[in-house]
GROMACS .gro file of C-alpha atoms in nm:
model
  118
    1UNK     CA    1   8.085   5.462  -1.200
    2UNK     CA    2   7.801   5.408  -1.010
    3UNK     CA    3   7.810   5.289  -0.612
    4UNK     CA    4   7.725   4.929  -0.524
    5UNK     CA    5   7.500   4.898  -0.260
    6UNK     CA    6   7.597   4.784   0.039
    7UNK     CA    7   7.440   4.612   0.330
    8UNK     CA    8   7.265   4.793   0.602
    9UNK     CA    9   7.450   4.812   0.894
   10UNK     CA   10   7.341   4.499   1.155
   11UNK     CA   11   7.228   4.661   1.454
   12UNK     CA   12   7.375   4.452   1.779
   13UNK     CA   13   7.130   4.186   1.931
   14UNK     CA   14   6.894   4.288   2.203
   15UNK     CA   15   7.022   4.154   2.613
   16UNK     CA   16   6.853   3.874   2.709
   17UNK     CA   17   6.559   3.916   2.875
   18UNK     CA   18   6.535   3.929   3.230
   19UNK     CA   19   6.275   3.764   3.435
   20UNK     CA   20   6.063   4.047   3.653
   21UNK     CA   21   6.054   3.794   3.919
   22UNK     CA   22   6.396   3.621   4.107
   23UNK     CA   23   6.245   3.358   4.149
   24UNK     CA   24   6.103   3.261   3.795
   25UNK     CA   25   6.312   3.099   3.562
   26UNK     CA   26   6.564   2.823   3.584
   27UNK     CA   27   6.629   2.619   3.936
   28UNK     CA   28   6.946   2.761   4.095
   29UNK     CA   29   7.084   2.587   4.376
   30UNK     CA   30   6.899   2.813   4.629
   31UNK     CA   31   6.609   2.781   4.474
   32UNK     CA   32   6.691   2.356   4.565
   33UNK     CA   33   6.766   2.431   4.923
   34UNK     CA   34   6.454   2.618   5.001
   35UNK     CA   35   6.259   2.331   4.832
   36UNK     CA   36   6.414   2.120   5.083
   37UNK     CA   37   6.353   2.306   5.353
   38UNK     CA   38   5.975   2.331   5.265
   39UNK     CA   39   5.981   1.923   5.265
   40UNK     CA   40   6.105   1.915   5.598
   41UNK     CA   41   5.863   2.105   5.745
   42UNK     CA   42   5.616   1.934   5.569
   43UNK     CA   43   5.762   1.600   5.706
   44UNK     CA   44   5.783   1.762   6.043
   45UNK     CA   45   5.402   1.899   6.045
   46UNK     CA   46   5.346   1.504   5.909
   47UNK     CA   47   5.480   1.373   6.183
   48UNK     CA   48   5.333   1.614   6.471
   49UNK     CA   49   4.953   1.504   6.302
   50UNK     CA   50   5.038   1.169   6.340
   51UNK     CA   51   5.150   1.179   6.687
   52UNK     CA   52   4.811   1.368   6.777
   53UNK     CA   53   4.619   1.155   6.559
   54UNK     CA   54   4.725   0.794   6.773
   55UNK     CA   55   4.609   1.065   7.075
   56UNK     CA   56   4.277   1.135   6.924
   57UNK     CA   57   4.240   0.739   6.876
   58UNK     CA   58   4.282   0.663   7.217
   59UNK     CA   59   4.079   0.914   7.388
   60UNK     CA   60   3.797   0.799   7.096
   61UNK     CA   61   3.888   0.435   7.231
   62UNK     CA   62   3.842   0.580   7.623
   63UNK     CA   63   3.486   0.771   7.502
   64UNK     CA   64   3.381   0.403   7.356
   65UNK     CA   65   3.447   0.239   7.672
   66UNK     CA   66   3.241   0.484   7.893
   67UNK     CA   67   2.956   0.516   7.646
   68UNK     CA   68   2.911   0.156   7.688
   69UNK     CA   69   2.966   0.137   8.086
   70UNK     CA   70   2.679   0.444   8.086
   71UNK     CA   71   2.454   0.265   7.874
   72UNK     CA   72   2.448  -0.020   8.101
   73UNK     CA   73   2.389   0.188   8.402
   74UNK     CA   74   2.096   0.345   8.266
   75UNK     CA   75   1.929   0.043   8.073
   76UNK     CA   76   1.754  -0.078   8.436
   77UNK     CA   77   1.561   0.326   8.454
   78UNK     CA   78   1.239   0.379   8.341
   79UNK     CA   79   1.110   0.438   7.984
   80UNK     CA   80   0.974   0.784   7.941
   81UNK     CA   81   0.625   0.605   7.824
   82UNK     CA   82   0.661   0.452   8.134
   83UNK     CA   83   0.675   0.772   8.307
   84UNK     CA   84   0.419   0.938   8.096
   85UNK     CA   85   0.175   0.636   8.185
   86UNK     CA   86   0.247   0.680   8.534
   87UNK     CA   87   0.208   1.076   8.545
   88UNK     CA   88  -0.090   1.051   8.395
   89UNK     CA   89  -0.276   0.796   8.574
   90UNK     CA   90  -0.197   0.960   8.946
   91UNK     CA   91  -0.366   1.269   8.797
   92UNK     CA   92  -0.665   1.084   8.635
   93UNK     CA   93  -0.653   0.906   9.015
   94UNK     CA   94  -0.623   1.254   9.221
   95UNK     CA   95  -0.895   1.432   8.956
   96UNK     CA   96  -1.155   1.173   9.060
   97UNK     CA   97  -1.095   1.164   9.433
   98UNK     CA   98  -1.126   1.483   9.431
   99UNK     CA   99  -1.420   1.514   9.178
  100UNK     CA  100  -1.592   1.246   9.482
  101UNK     CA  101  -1.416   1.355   9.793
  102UNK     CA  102  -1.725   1.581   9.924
  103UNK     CA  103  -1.958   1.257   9.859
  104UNK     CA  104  -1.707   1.008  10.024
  105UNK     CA  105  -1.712   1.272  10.330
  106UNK     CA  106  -2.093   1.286  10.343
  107UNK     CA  107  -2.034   0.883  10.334
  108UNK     CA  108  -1.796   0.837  10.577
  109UNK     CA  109  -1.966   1.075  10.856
  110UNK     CA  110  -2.259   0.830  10.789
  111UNK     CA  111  -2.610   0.885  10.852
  112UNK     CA  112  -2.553   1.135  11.140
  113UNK     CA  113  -2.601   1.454  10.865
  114UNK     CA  114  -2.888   1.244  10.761
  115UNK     CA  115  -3.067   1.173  11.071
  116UNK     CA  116  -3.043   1.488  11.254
  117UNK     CA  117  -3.187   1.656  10.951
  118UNK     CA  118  -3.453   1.476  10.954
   0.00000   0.00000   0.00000
């Protein structure tokens, strides 16, 4: 009689996989408690930004105050047009004395040059 055929042998599933990486895969409960830890310190560096944040809006408030107190101490002072205008008027005023400085001397010692030339 012939053989019946039987099944193949089942070979035994394969393990689960295993992540490469601890910390891929599902949450475990350490996985919750350093999650909570990195909120803290995120609450923490939170809070130390706004405590130097109201600091850095009153020294902005202080810089305000004294930009205004300078700018009224130095509206009264000179434009620099004004100085330019100045500058260059005492040199327009010194080039021509001194441009007619050798006639105003021959003026001012009068007609003595003149008449003992003569």
């Amino acid at each position: 009689m012939p053989k019946a055929l039987s099944p193949p042998p089942l070979d035994p599933p394969p393990p689960p996989a295993q992540p490469s990486d601890p910390g891929v895969g599902q949450p475990t409960h350490r996985g919750n408690e350093i999650m909570l830890v990195e909120i803290a310190k995120l609450q923490s560096d939170a809070e130390y930004v706004k405590l130097h944040l109201s600091e850095f809006r009153g020294d902005m408030k202080d810089v305000r105050d004294r930009l205004a107190r300078l700018e009224v101490n130095v509206s009264h002072l000179p434009s620099k047009g004004f100085i330019i205008l100045v500058v260059t008027t005492a040199l327009v005023f010194a080039g021509g004395l001194f441009t007619i400085a050798p006639k105003l001397q021959a003026w001012a010692n009068g007609g003595s040059q003149t008449s003992t030339e003569q």
